[in-house]
Coordinates of C-alpha atoms in Angstrom, one line a residue:
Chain A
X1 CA 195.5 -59.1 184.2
X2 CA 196.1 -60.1 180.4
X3 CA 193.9 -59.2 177.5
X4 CA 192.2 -63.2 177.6
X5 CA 191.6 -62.9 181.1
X6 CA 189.5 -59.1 181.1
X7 CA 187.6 -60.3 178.3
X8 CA 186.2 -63.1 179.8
X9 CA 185.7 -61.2 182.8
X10 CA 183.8 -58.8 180.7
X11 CA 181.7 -61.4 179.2
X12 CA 180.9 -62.8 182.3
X13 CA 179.3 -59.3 184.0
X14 CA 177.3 -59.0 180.8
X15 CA 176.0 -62.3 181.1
X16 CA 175.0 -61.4 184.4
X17 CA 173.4 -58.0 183.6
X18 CA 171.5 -60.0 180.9
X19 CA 170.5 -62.3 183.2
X20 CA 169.4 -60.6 186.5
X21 CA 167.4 -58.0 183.8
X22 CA 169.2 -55.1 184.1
X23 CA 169.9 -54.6 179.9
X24 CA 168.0 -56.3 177.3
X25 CA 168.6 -56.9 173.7
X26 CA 168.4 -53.1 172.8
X27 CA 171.9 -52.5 174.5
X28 CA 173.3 -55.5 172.6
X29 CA 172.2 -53.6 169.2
X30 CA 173.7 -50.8 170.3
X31 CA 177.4 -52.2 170.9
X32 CA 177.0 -53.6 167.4
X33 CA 176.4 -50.1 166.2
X34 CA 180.3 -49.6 167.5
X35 CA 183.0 -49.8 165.0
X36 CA 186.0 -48.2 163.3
X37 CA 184.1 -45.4 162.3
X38 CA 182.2 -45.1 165.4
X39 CA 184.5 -46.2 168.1
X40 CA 183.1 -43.9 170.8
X41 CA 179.6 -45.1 170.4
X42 CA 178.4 -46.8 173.2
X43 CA 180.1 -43.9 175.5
X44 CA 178.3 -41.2 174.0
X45 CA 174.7 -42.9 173.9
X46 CA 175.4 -44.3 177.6
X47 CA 176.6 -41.0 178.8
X48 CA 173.4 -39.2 177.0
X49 CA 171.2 -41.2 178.7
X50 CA 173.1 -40.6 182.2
X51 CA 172.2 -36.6 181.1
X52 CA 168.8 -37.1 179.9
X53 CA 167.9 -39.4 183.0
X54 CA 168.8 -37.0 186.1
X55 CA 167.4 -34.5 183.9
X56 CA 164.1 -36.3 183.9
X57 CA 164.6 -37.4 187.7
X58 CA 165.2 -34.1 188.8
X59 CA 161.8 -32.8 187.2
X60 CA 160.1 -36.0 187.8
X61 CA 161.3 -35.2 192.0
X62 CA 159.9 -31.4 191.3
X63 CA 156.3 -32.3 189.6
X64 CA 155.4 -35.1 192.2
X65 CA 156.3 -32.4 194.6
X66 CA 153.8 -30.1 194.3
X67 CA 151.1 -29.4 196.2
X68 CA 148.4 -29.7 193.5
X69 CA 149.9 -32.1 191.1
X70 CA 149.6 -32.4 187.2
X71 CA 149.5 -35.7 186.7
X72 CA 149.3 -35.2 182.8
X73 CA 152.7 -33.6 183.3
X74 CA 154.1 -36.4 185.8
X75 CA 152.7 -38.6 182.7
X76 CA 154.8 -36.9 180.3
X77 CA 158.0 -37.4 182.0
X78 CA 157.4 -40.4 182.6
X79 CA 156.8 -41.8 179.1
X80 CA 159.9 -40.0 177.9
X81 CA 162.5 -41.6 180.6
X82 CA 160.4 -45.0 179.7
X83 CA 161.2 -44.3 175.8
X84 CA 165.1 -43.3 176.7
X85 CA 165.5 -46.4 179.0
X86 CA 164.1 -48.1 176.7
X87 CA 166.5 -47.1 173.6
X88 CA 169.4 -48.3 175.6
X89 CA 167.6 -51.5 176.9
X90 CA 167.8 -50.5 180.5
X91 CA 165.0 -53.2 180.5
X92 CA 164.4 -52.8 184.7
X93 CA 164.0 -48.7 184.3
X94 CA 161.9 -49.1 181.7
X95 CA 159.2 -51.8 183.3
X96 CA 159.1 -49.3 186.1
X97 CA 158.0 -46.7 184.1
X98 CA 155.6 -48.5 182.9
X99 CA 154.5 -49.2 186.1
X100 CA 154.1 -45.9 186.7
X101 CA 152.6 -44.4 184.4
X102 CA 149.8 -47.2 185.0
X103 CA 149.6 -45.5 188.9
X104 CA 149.8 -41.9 186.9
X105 CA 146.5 -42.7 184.9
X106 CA 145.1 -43.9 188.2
X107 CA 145.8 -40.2 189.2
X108 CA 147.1 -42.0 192.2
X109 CA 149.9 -39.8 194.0
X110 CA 151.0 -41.9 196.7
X111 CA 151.5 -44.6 194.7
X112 CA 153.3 -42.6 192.1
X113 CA 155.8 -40.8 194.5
X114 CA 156.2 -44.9 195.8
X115 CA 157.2 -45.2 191.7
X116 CA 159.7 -42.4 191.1
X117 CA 161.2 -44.0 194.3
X118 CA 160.9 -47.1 192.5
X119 CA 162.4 -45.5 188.9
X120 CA 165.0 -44.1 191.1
X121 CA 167.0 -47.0 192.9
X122 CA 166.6 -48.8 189.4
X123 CA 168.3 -46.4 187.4
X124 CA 170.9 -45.9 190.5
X125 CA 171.6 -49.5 189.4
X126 CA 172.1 -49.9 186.1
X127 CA 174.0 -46.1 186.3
X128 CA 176.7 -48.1 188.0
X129 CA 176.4 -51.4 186.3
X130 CA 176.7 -49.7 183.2
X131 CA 179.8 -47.6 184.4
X132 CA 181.5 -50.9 185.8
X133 CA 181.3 -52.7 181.9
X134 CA 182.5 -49.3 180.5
X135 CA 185.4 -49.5 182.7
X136 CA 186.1 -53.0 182.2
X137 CA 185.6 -51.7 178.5
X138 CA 188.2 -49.4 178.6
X139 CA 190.8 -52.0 180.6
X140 CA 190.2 -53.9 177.5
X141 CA 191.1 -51.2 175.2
X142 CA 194.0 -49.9 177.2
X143 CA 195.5 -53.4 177.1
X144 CA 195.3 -53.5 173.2
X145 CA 192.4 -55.8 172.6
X146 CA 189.2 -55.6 171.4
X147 CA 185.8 -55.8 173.0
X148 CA 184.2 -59.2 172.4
X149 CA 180.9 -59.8 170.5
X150 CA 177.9 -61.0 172.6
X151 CA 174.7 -62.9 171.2
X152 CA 171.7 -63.3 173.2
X153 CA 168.2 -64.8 172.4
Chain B
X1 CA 161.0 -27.7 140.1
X2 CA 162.9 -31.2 140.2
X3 CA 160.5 -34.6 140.1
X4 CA 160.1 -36.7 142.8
X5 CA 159.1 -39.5 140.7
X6 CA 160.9 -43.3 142.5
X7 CA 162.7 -45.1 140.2
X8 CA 163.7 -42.5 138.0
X9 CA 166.8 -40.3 137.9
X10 CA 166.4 -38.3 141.1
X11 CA 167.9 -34.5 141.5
X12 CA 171.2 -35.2 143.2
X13 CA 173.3 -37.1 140.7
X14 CA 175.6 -38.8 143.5
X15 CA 172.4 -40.1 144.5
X16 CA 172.9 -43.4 143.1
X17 CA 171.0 -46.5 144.3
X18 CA 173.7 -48.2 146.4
X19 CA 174.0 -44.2 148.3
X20 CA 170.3 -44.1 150.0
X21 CA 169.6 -40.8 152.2
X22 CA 167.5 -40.7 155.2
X23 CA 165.8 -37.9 157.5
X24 CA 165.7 -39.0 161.4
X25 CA 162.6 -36.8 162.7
X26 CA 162.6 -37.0 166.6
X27 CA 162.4 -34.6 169.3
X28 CA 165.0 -36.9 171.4
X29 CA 168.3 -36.2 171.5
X30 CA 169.2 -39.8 172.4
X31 CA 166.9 -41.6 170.0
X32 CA 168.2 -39.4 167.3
X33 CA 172.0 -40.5 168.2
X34 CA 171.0 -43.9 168.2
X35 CA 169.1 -44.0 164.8
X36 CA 171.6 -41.9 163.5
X37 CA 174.2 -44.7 164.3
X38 CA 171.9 -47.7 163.0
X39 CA 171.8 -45.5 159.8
X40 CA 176.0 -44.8 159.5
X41 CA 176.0 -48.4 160.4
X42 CA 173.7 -49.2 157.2
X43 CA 175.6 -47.0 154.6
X44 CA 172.8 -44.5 154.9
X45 CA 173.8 -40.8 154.4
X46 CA 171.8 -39.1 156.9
X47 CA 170.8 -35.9 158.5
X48 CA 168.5 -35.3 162.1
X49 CA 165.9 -32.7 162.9
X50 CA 163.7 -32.2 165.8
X51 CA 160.3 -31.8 165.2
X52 CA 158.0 -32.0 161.9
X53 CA 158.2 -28.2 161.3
X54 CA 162.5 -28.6 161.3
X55 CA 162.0 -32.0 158.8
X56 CA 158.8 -29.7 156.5
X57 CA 161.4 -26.6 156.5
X58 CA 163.8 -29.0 155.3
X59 CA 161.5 -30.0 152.5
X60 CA 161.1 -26.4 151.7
X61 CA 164.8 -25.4 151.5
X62 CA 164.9 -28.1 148.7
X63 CA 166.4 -31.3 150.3
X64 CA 164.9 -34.8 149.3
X65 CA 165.7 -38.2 151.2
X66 CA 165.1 -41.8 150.8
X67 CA 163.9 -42.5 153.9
X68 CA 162.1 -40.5 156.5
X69 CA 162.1 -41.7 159.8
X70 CA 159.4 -40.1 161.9
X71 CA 158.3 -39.8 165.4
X72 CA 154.9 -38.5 166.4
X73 CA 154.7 -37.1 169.5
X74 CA 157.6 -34.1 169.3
X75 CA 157.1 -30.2 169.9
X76 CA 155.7 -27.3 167.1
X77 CA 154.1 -29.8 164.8
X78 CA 153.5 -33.7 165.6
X79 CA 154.7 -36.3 162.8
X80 CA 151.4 -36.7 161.7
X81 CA 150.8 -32.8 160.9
X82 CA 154.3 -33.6 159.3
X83 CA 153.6 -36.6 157.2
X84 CA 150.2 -34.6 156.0
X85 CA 152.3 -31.6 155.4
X86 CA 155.0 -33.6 153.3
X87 CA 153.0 -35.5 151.3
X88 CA 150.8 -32.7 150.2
X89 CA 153.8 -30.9 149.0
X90 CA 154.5 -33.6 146.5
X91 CA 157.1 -36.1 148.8
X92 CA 157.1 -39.4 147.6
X93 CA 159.8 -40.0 150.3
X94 CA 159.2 -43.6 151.9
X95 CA 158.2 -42.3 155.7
X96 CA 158.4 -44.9 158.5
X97 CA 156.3 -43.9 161.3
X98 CA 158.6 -44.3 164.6
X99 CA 156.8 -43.9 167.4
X100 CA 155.5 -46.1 170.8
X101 CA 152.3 -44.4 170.6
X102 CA 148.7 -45.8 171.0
X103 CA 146.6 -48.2 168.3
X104 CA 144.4 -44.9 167.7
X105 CA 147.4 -43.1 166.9
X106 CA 149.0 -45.6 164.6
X107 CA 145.8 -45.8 162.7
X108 CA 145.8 -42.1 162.2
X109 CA 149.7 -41.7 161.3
X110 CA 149.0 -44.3 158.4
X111 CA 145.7 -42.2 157.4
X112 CA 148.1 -39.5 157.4
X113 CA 150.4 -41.0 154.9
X114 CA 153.2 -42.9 156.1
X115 CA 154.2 -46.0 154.1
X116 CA 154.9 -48.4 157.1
X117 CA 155.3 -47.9 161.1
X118 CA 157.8 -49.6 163.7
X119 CA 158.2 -49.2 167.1
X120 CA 160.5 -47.5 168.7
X121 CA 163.7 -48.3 169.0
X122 CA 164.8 -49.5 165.4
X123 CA 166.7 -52.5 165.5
X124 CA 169.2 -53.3 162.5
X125 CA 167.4 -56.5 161.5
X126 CA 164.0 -53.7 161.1
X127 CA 166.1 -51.5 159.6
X128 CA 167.8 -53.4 157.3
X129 CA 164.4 -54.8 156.2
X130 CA 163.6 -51.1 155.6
X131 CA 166.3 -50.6 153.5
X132 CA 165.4 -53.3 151.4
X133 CA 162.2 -52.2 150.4
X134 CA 163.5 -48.9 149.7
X135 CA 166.2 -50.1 147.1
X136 CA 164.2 -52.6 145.2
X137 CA 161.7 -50.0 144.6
X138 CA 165.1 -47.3 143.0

């Protein structure tokens, strides 16, 4: 496939990640915040938040676990994977966090471990929509172009 | 003991106006890459601590910045205790509250002397509009 040809396909995934809501206009600053002097930049934050999320998960899994729960504590993880998601406009993660904490408040369990299910397959999602475009990235790079510029509103 | 008065000839003398300095204050490692980024993006010299003790220690150890950027809600001291803290040592830093926190707590990070709040995450257009403030007042 030439250069042209993986751009546009490129283009055309992120319009569709735009659309169907998986990133919002947060991820769009953050490709803008790549350049010469920072050409790994949108690897390293991506890859970050793949590190802080099954961090999260995997405590988020343990605390909605337990046989007395905290819900202050479920609370706590919860607002932190919202604020991460929401850094790198994971927009879908991060409006079922909020979701969440709403049932957290509610100090309702079963709809909270119904949540982290929820939290779950939508990160699962954007995890591998994000790794596709990074690949697609990297074909781009590989072939000696350069990754285009997208504008939404 | 150096002055901290804005506008005049500040301590460092590579600190010219085009050169601004910032502080990034956050106790996420990710929100701290990211502001850091917007910041290198801006021209901004910059440095990252974790908490409000790490950006008052700082303080202490003599360092001055443009531009603080502070969270609230972080380990060992808050960014409220921080922005107390700082400007009762005599910082006349401009300190941007960065937070996603509650009306409550916005209203008692100002009382607690922060110059101007965003939510989190910066964008470059709000940080640029940041900037702007901060070199017409040099």
């Amino acid at each position: 496939m030439e250069v042209g040809q993986m751009q546009r396909q490129w283009m055309g995934y992120m319009k569709s990640l735009f659309m169907e809501g998986f990133l919002d206009g947060q991820f769009l600053q953050l490709q803008q915040l790549q350049d010469e002097n920072n050409p790994e930049f949108v690897v390293e934050v991506v890859s970050l938040f793949f590190e802080d999320s099954e961090r999260i998960l995997k405590d988020l899994s343990f605390a909605v676990d337990q046989q007395s729960v905290d819900f202050k504590k479920i609370d706590a993880h919860v607002h932190q994977f919202k604020g991460s998601s929401a850094s790198i406009g994971a927009q879908r993660v991060k409006n079922a966090c909020i979701a969440f904490r709403n049932f957290c408040e509610e100090q309702n369990i079963d709809a909270c471990r119904s949540c982290l299910q929820q939290v779950k397959q939508e990160y699962i999602h954007v995890k591998n929509k994000l790794e596709t475009l990074l690949r697609l990235e990297q074909q781009i790079v590989a072939a000696g172009g350069s990754i285009p510029m997208m504008e939404w509103n | 003991m150096g002055n901290q008065e804005k506008g005049k000839g500040l301590m460092e003398p590579e600190n010219s106006a085009e050169k601004l300095t910032a502080l990034v204050v956050d106790d996420d490692k990710l929100v701290r890459m990211i502001h850091q980024g917007l910041l290198k993006r801006a021209g901004v010299k910059n440095e990252a601590v974790k908490n409000g003790k790490e950006a008052v220690d700082i303080h202490y150890s003599g360092q001055r910045f443009d531009i603080i950027l502070m969270d609230n809600e972080m380990p060992i001291m808050t960014g409220i205790e921080a922005t107390k803290k700082l400007r009762s040592m005599g910082i006349l830093s401009r300190i941007i509250g960065v937070s996603s926190c509650t009306e409550a707590e916005k209203q008692e990070f100002m009382k607690a002397g922060i110059d101007d709040y965003q939510v989190k995450p910066l964008t470059i257009g709000v940080l640029n509009s940041i900037l702007d403030v901060v070199k017409a007042s040099k």
